[in-house]
CSV table of C-alpha atoms and ligand atoms in Angstrom, one decimal:
chain,number,residue,atom,x,y,z
Z,18,MET,CA,81.9,131.5,100.3
Z,19,THR,CA,83.3,128.8,98.0
Z,20,SER,CA,80.9,126.8,95.7
Z,21,ARG,CA,82.0,123.5,97.2
Z,22,PRO,CA,83.2,122.0,100.5
Z,23,THR,CA,86.9,122.8,101.0
Z,24,ILE,CA,89.3,119.9,101.7
Z,25,LYS,CA,91.4,120.5,104.8
Z,26,PRO,CA,94.8,121.6,103.7
Z,27,TRP,CA,96.5,118.8,105.7
Z,28,ILE,CA,94.3,116.2,103.9
Z,29,ALA,CA,95.1,117.7,100.6
Z,30,GLY,CA,98.8,117.2,101.3
Z,31,ILE,CA,98.3,113.4,101.4
Z,32,HIS,CA,99.4,111.3,98.6
Z,33,ALA,CA,97.0,108.5,98.6
Z,34,TYR,CA,98.6,105.1,99.3
Z,35,VAL,CA,99.4,103.2,96.1
Z,36,PRO,CA,98.6,99.5,96.4
Z,37,GLY,CA,100.7,96.8,94.7
Z,38,LYS,CA,99.5,96.0,91.2
Z,39,SER,CA,98.2,92.7,89.9
Z,40,THR,CA,97.7,93.3,86.3
Z,41,GLY,CA,100.1,94.2,83.3
Z,42,LYS,CA,99.8,97.0,80.8
Z,43,GLY,CA,97.1,95.4,78.9
Z,44,GLY,CA,95.1,94.6,81.9
Z,45,HIS,CA,96.0,90.9,82.0
Z,46,GLU,CA,96.5,89.2,85.2
Z,47,LEU,CA,100.1,88.7,86.6
Z,48,VAL,CA,101.3,86.7,89.4
Z,49,LYS,CA,101.1,89.2,92.2
Z,50,LEU,CA,104.4,89.5,94.2
Z,51,SER,CA,103.8,93.2,94.9
Z,52,ALA,CA,101.9,93.3,98.1
Z,53,ASN,CA,103.8,90.9,100.5
Z,54,GLU,CA,101.0,88.3,100.6
Z,55,ASN,CA,101.6,84.7,101.5
Z,56,PRO,CA,102.1,82.5,98.5
Z,57,LEU,CA,101.0,79.5,100.6
Z,58,GLY,CA,97.6,81.1,101.2
Z,59,CYS,CA,96.2,80.7,104.6
Z,60,SER,CA,95.7,77.7,107.0
Z,61,PRO,CA,93.2,75.3,105.8
Z,62,ILE,CA,91.6,75.6,109.3
Z,63,ALA,CA,91.2,79.3,108.8
Z,64,LEU,CA,89.7,78.7,105.4
Z,65,GLU,CA,87.1,76.2,107.0
Z,66,ALA,CA,86.3,78.9,109.7
Z,67,LEU,CA,85.7,81.4,106.9
Z,68,ALA,CA,83.4,79.1,104.9
Z,69,ALA,CA,81.6,77.9,108.1
Z,70,ASN,CA,80.8,81.6,109.1
Z,71,ALA,CA,77.1,82.1,108.6
Z,72,GLY,CA,76.6,85.4,110.4
Z,73,PRO,CA,76.6,88.2,107.8
Z,74,ALA,CA,73.2,89.5,109.0
Z,75,ARG,CA,74.5,90.2,112.6
Z,76,TYR,CA,77.1,92.7,113.7
Z,77,PRO,CA,80.4,91.1,114.8
Z,78,ASP,CA,81.4,91.1,118.5
Z,79,PRO,CA,82.4,94.8,118.7
Z,80,ASP,CA,85.2,93.8,121.1
Z,81,SER,CA,86.6,90.8,119.3
Z,82,ARG,CA,86.6,89.2,122.7
Z,83,ALA,CA,87.3,85.5,121.6
Z,84,LEU,CA,90.0,86.6,119.2
Z,85,ARG,CA,91.7,88.8,121.8
Z,86,GLY,CA,91.6,85.9,124.2
Z,87,LYS,CA,93.3,83.7,121.7
Z,88,ILE,CA,95.9,86.3,120.8
Z,89,ALA,CA,96.8,86.7,124.4
Z,90,GLU,CA,97.1,82.9,124.9
Z,91,VAL,CA,99.3,82.4,122.0
Z,92,HIS,CA,101.5,85.3,122.8
Z,93,GLY,CA,101.5,85.2,126.5
Z,94,LEU,CA,99.9,88.6,126.8
Z,95,ASP,CA,96.9,90.1,128.8
Z,96,ALA,CA,93.8,90.3,126.7
Z,97,GLU,CA,92.8,93.5,128.3
Z,98,ARG,CA,95.9,95.1,126.9
Z,99,VAL,CA,94.9,94.0,123.2
Z,100,VAL,CA,92.9,95.8,120.7
Z,101,CYS,CA,91.9,94.6,117.3
Z,102,GLY,CA,91.6,96.6,114.1
Z,103,THR,CA,90.6,96.6,110.5
Z,104,GLY,CA,94.0,95.6,109.5
Z,105,SER,CA,97.0,96.9,111.4
Z,106,ASP,CA,96.5,100.0,109.1
Z,107,GLU,CA,93.6,101.2,111.2
Z,108,LEU,CA,95.5,101.0,114.4
Z,109,LEU,CA,98.6,102.8,113.1
Z,110,ASN,CA,96.3,105.6,112.0
Z,111,LEU,CA,94.5,105.7,115.3
Z,112,ALA,CA,97.8,105.8,117.2
Z,113,ALA,CA,98.8,108.9,115.4
Z,114,GLN,CA,95.4,110.4,115.7
Z,115,ALA,CA,95.1,109.8,119.5
Z,116,PHE,CA,98.5,111.0,120.4
Z,117,ALA,CA,99.5,113.6,117.8
Z,118,GLY,CA,97.8,116.7,116.1
Z,119,PRO,CA,98.4,120.1,114.6
Z,120,GLY,CA,101.8,121.4,115.7
Z,121,ASP,CA,103.2,118.0,116.6
Z,122,ASP,CA,105.8,115.8,114.8
Z,123,VAL,CA,105.3,112.2,113.9
Z,124,LEU,CA,108.7,110.7,113.3
Z,125,PHE,CA,109.8,107.7,111.2
Z,126,SER,CA,112.8,106.5,109.1
Z,127,ARG,CA,113.2,107.4,105.5
Z,128,PHE,CA,112.3,104.3,103.4
Z,129,SER,CA,109.8,103.0,105.8
Z,130,PHE,CA,106.1,102.1,105.5
Z,131,ALA,CA,104.1,104.6,103.4
Z,132,VAL,CA,101.2,104.7,105.7
Z,133,TYR,CA,103.1,106.5,108.4
Z,134,ASP,CA,103.3,109.6,106.4
Z,135,ILE,CA,99.6,109.4,105.7
Z,136,ALA,CA,98.7,108.7,109.3
Z,137,ALA,CA,100.6,111.8,110.4
Z,138,ARG,CA,99.0,114.1,107.8
Z,139,ARG,CA,95.6,112.7,108.5
Z,140,CYS,CA,95.6,114.2,111.9
Z,141,GLY,CA,97.2,117.5,111.0
Z,142,ALA,CA,100.6,116.6,112.5
Z,143,THR,CA,103.9,116.9,110.6
Z,144,PRO,CA,105.6,113.9,109.2
Z,145,VAL,CA,109.4,114.0,109.9
Z,146,GLU,CA,111.7,111.6,108.2
Z,147,ALA,CA,115.1,110.6,109.8
Z,148,PRO,CA,117.9,109.6,107.5
Z,149,ASP,CA,118.5,105.9,106.9
Z,150,SER,CA,121.8,104.0,107.2
Z,151,ASP,CA,122.4,102.3,103.8
Z,152,TYR,CA,118.6,101.8,103.6
Z,153,ALA,CA,118.3,100.5,107.2
Z,154,THR,CA,116.6,102.2,110.1
Z,155,ASP,CA,119.1,104.2,112.0
Z,156,VAL,CA,118.5,104.7,115.8
Z,157,ASP,CA,121.0,107.5,116.2
Z,158,ALA,CA,119.4,109.4,113.3
Z,159,LEU,CA,115.9,108.8,114.8
Z,160,LEU,CA,117.0,109.9,118.2
Z,161,ALA,CA,118.8,113.0,116.7
Z,162,ALA,CA,115.5,114.0,114.8
Z,163,VAL,CA,113.4,113.9,118.1
Z,164,SER,CA,112.3,117.4,119.1
Z,165,GLU,CA,110.1,118.8,121.7
Z,166,ARG,CA,107.3,118.6,119.1
Z,167,THR,CA,107.7,114.8,118.6
Z,168,ARG,CA,104.8,112.9,119.9
Z,169,VAL,CA,104.8,109.5,118.0
Z,170,VAL,CA,107.7,107.4,116.5
Z,171,PHE,CA,106.9,104.7,114.1
Z,172,VAL,CA,109.4,101.9,113.5
Z,173,ALA,CA,108.5,98.9,111.3
Z,174,ASN,CA,110.6,95.9,112.5
Z,175,PRO,CA,111.3,94.2,110.1
Z,176,ASN,CA,111.0,97.3,107.9
Z,177,ASN,CA,108.9,97.6,104.7
Z,178,PRO,CA,110.1,98.2,101.9
Z,179,THR,CA,113.8,97.6,102.9
Z,180,GLY,CA,113.5,94.3,104.9
Z,181,SER,CA,116.0,95.6,107.4
Z,182,PHE,CA,115.7,94.6,111.1
Z,183,LEU,CA,116.9,96.2,114.4
Z,184,PRO,CA,117.8,93.7,117.0
Z,185,ARG,CA,116.5,93.8,120.5
Z,186,ALA,CA,119.4,96.0,121.9
Z,187,GLU,CA,118.8,98.6,119.3
Z,188,ILE,CA,115.1,98.7,119.9
Z,189,ALA,CA,115.8,99.0,123.6
Z,190,ARG,CA,118.3,101.8,122.9
Z,191,LEU,CA,115.9,103.7,120.8
Z,192,HIS,CA,113.2,103.4,123.6
Z,193,ALA,CA,115.7,104.4,126.4
Z,194,GLY,CA,116.5,107.5,124.3
Z,195,LEU,CA,112.9,108.7,124.0
Z,196,SER,CA,111.3,110.7,126.8
Z,197,ALA,CA,108.3,108.9,128.6
Z,198,ASP,CA,105.7,111.1,126.9
Z,199,VAL,CA,106.6,110.1,123.3
Z,200,LEU,CA,104.8,107.1,122.0
Z,201,LEU,CA,106.9,104.5,120.3
Z,202,VAL,CA,104.9,102.4,117.9
Z,203,LEU,CA,106.7,99.1,117.0
Z,204,ASP,CA,105.0,97.8,113.8
Z,205,GLN,CA,105.8,94.1,113.8
Z,206,ALA,CA,103.8,93.3,110.7
Z,207,TYR,CA,106.6,90.8,109.6
Z,208,ALA,CA,107.5,89.5,113.0
Z,209,GLU,CA,106.3,85.9,112.2
Z,210,TYR,CA,109.1,85.6,109.6
Z,211,LEU,CA,111.7,86.0,112.3
Z,212,ALA,CA,113.3,82.9,113.8
Z,213,PRO,CA,112.0,82.9,117.5
Z,214,GLU,CA,115.4,83.9,118.9
Z,215,GLU,CA,115.4,87.0,116.8
Z,216,ASP,CA,112.4,88.5,118.8
Z,217,ASP,CA,113.1,92.3,119.1
Z,218,GLY,CA,111.7,92.5,122.6
Z,219,GLY,CA,108.7,94.6,121.7
Z,220,PHE,CA,106.2,92.7,123.7
Z,221,GLU,CA,108.3,93.1,126.8
Z,222,LEU,CA,108.7,96.8,126.2
Z,223,ALA,CA,104.9,97.2,125.8
Z,224,ALA,CA,104.3,95.3,128.9
Z,225,ALA,CA,106.9,97.3,131.0
Z,226,HIS,CA,106.4,100.8,129.8
Z,227,GLU,CA,103.4,103.2,129.2
Z,228,ASN,CA,104.7,104.6,126.0
Z,229,VAL,CA,105.1,101.5,123.7
Z,230,LEU,CA,102.5,100.1,121.3
Z,231,VAL,CA,103.2,96.9,119.4
Z,232,THR,CA,101.2,96.3,116.2
Z,233,ARG,CA,100.8,93.0,114.4
Z,234,THR,CA,98.7,91.7,111.5
Z,235,PHE,CA,97.0,88.6,110.1
Z,236,SER,CA,97.7,89.9,106.6
Z,237,LYS,CA,101.2,88.6,106.1
Z,238,ALA,CA,102.2,85.1,107.5
Z,239,TYR,CA,98.7,84.2,108.5
Z,240,GLY,CA,97.7,84.8,104.8
Z,241,LEU,CA,94.3,86.7,105.7
Z,242,ALA,CA,95.1,90.0,104.0
Z,243,GLY,CA,91.7,90.1,102.4
Z,244,GLU,CA,89.8,89.9,105.7
Z,245,ARG,CA,91.6,93.0,107.2
Z,246,ILE,CA,92.6,92.0,110.7
Z,247,GLY,CA,95.3,93.5,112.8
Z,248,TRP,CA,95.9,93.9,116.6
Z,249,ALA,CA,97.9,96.0,119.0
Z,250,THR,CA,99.2,95.6,122.5
Z,251,GLY,CA,100.3,98.2,125.1
Z,252,ALA,CA,99.6,99.8,128.3
Z,253,PRO,CA,95.9,100.2,129.3
Z,254,HIS,CA,95.8,103.9,128.6
Z,255,LEU,CA,97.1,103.3,125.1
Z,256,ILE,CA,94.5,100.6,124.4
Z,257,ASP,CA,91.7,102.8,126.0
Z,258,ALA,CA,92.7,105.6,123.6
Z,259,LEU,CA,92.5,103.4,120.6
Z,260,ASN,CA,89.2,101.9,121.7
Z,261,ARG,CA,87.6,105.3,122.0
Z,262,ILE,CA,88.2,106.1,118.3
Z,263,ARG,CA,88.2,102.8,116.5
Z,264,GLY,CA,85.2,101.7,114.5
Z,265,PRO,CA,82.6,100.1,116.8
Z,266,PHE,CA,82.5,97.0,114.7
Z,267,ASN,CA,86.0,97.1,113.1
Z,268,VAL,CA,86.6,93.4,112.6
Z,269,THR,CA,84.1,91.3,110.7
Z,270,ASN,CA,82.5,88.1,111.9
Z,271,ALA,CA,84.4,86.2,109.1
Z,272,GLY,CA,87.7,88.0,110.0
Z,273,GLN,CA,87.4,87.3,113.8
Z,274,ALA,CA,86.5,83.5,113.2
Z,275,ALA,CA,89.4,83.1,110.6
Z,276,ALA,CA,92.0,84.7,112.7
Z,277,LEU,CA,91.0,82.8,115.7
Z,278,ALA,CA,91.3,79.6,113.7
Z,279,GLY,CA,94.6,80.7,112.1
Z,280,LEU,CA,96.1,81.3,115.6
Z,281,GLY,CA,95.2,77.7,116.4
Z,282,ASP,CA,97.2,76.3,113.6
Z,283,GLN,CA,100.7,77.4,114.3
Z,284,SER,CA,102.1,74.6,112.0
Z,285,PHE,CA,100.9,76.7,109.1
Z,286,ILE,CA,103.1,79.6,110.5
Z,287,THR,CA,106.1,77.3,110.8
Z,288,ALA,CA,105.6,76.1,107.3
Z,289,THR,CA,105.3,79.6,106.0
Z,290,ARG,CA,108.4,80.8,107.9
Z,291,ASP,CA,110.4,77.7,106.7
Z,292,HIS,CA,109.4,78.3,103.1
Z,293,ASN,CA,110.2,81.9,103.3
Z,294,ALA,CA,113.5,81.5,104.9
Z,295,ARG,CA,114.6,78.9,102.2
Z,296,GLU,CA,113.3,81.0,99.3
Z,297,LEU,CA,114.5,84.3,100.6
Z,298,ALA,CA,118.1,82.9,101.0
Z,299,ARG,CA,118.0,81.2,97.6
Z,300,PHE,CA,116.7,84.4,95.8
Z,301,SER,CA,119.0,86.8,97.7
Z,302,ASP,CA,122.0,84.6,96.7
Z,303,ALA,CA,120.8,84.7,93.0
Z,304,MET,CA,120.5,88.4,93.1
Z,305,ALA,CA,123.9,88.9,94.9
Z,306,ALA,CA,125.4,86.7,92.1
Z,307,LEU,CA,124.4,89.6,89.7
Z,308,GLY,CA,126.6,92.1,91.6
Z,309,ASN,CA,128.8,92.6,88.5
Z,310,HIS,CA,125.8,93.9,86.7
Z,311,GLY,CA,125.2,96.5,89.6
Z,312,ILE,CA,122.3,94.5,91.1
Z,313,ARG,CA,122.2,94.4,94.9
Z,314,PRO,CA,119.7,92.6,97.1
Z,315,LEU,CA,119.4,94.4,100.6
Z,316,PRO,CA,119.5,91.9,103.5
Z,317,SER,CA,116.0,91.1,104.4
Z,318,LYS,CA,114.3,89.5,107.4
Z,319,ALA,CA,110.8,89.8,106.0
Z,320,ASN,CA,108.9,88.1,103.1
Z,321,PHE,CA,110.3,90.3,100.5
Z,322,VAL,CA,113.6,91.6,99.1
Z,323,LEU,CA,114.3,95.1,98.0
Z,324,VAL,CA,116.6,94.7,95.0
Z,325,LEU,CA,118.6,97.8,93.8
Z,326,PHE,CA,119.4,98.2,90.2
Z,327,GLU,CA,122.5,100.5,90.0
Z,328,GLY,CA,124.0,99.2,86.6
Z,329,ALA,CA,122.9,99.1,83.0
Z,330,LEU,CA,119.6,97.4,83.8
Z,331,THR,CA,117.4,99.8,85.4
Z,332,ALA,CA,114.6,99.0,87.9
Z,333,ALA,CA,112.0,100.3,85.5
Z,334,ALA,CA,113.3,98.0,82.6
Z,335,ALA,CA,113.5,95.0,85.1
Z,336,LEU,CA,109.9,95.7,86.1
Z,337,GLU,CA,108.9,95.6,82.4
Z,338,ALA,CA,110.8,92.4,81.8
Z,339,LEU,CA,109.3,90.8,84.9
Z,340,ALA,CA,105.7,91.9,83.8
Z,341,ASP,CA,106.5,90.3,80.3
Z,342,ALA,CA,107.4,87.1,82.1
Z,343,GLY,CA,104.1,87.3,84.0
Z,344,TYR,CA,105.1,88.8,87.4
Z,345,ALA,CA,103.9,92.0,89.2
Z,346,VAL,CA,106.6,93.3,91.6
Z,347,ARG,CA,106.7,96.6,93.5
Z,348,HIS,CA,108.4,99.7,92.0
Z,349,LEU,CA,108.6,102.6,94.6
Z,350,PRO,CA,109.7,105.7,92.7
Z,351,GLY,CA,107.2,107.7,94.8
Z,352,GLN,CA,109.1,106.6,98.0
Z,353,GLY,CA,112.4,107.7,96.7
Z,354,LEU,CA,113.4,104.3,95.3
Z,355,PRO,CA,113.2,104.7,91.5
Z,356,HIS,CA,116.3,102.3,91.5
Z,357,GLY,CA,114.7,99.5,93.5
Z,358,LEU,CA,112.2,96.8,93.1
Z,359,ARG,CA,110.5,95.2,96.1
Z,360,ILE,CA,109.9,91.6,95.3
Z,361,THR,CA,107.7,89.5,97.5
Z,362,ILE,CA,108.8,85.8,98.1
Z,363,GLY,CA,106.6,83.6,96.1
Z,364,THR,CA,106.6,79.9,95.3
Z,365,THR,CA,109.9,78.1,94.5
Z,366,ALA,CA,108.9,78.2,90.7
Z,367,ASP,CA,108.1,82.0,90.9
Z,368,MET,CA,111.5,82.7,92.5
Z,369,ASP,CA,113.4,80.7,89.8
Z,370,ALA,CA,111.5,82.3,87.1
Z,371,ILE,CA,112.1,85.8,88.5
Z,372,ALA,CA,115.8,85.2,89.1
Z,373,SER,CA,116.3,84.0,85.5
Z,374,THR,CA,114.3,86.8,84.0
Z,375,ILE,CA,116.3,89.4,85.8
Z,376,ALA,CA,119.6,87.6,85.0
Z,377,SER,CA,118.7,87.5,81.2
Z,378,ALA,CA,117.6,91.2,81.2
Z,379,ALA,CA,120.8,92.2,82.9
Z,380,GLU,CA,122.9,90.3,80.3
Z,381,ALA,CA,120.8,91.9,77.5
Z,382,ALA,CA,121.4,95.3,79.0
Z,383,GLN,CA,125.2,95.1,79.0
D,10,LIG,N1,102.9,97.7,108.5
D,10,LIG,C1,103.8,97.3,107.6
D,10,LIG,C2,105.3,97.5,107.9
D,10,LIG,C3,103.1,96.7,106.4
D,10,LIG,O1,104.1,96.5,105.4
D,10,LIG,C4,101.7,96.6,106.2
D,10,LIG,C5,101.2,96.1,104.9
D,10,LIG,N2,101.6,96.5,103.9
D,10,LIG,C6,101.0,97.0,107.3
D,10,LIG,C7,101.5,97.4,108.4
D,10,LIG,C8,99.5,97.1,107.2
D,10,LIG,O2,99.0,95.8,107.1
D,10,LIG,P1,97.4,95.4,107.3
D,10,LIG,O3,96.7,96.7,107.4
D,10,LIG,O4,97.0,94.6,106.2
D,10,LIG,O5,97.5,94.7,108.7
């Protein structure tokens, strides 16, 4: 008998998720561009709904019915095929738990969202990483890594932390290459940043097939990360599985109200997308102009850019220079990216300051 409860070995193997920082070395506040939050905040209508919410003594609607109805209306979906979660994080974990377990593989691309590895290990399954193709998700590599043990495949599209994007034909090809009993989870956390014609076809796949789950979040373009609201759509048996194991009251009153109001203000989403597209292009150009210093921005379709530092200026030194200038960005050495910084698109002034800080640090490092 041991003298204390023994952690399960598959839980002991988990490296806890490391959230983006918002403070510098001395504990002082920095502008936080390390967690892909919306620099424009959230819709003023969503903010009003949050303030008007006077129901903290009551449990929320356990089925998020009004919110699911609005999601279905805005996206042309069937509300019965939608489930809401405590952020999309909850739903990603539940998808792994419902369809994979000990002896099974959960597959995803190298350099993808850190929660996939945790979700796999949490349920005792084995996380399997497929090689990337110059940091982007590689459909052929994913398909080659599928085995008879593979039960769940996670693909973030656009991908975090690389910003890469698989077009509709590639997603369709991936799906076509998987057998019908493998669940494909398409994580569309950053889909609102895509131009409408760039849609990867995930909703259509989820409507037509029984093995596709699409997840979305209110944390990014909707600017409601603090309220923890996500959702998923898929075939009834997938939604039923997640409903069996989700928290019974998993989305708060305030969260349901704010998300519902946010969905009603699509002009905020358009403004967010436009701001992001403009600043993303400007910042990516500014980083590409530092190519002679070994600095390379990866092409991004999301609200951040992964900048690689392969010259005299290291990512660690750039991180420090940015902190000195008042900015927290994301260094991901634990994810095999000691040479990269993932920088969230902030305000115009933020991006100017970050670009000039990196340019000066690169000059100084020569
Ligand atoms: N998927 C991806 C690809 C993400 O980057 C994130 C947030 N970092 C999430 C899912 C989870 O977001 P949330 O739980 O806030 O919905």
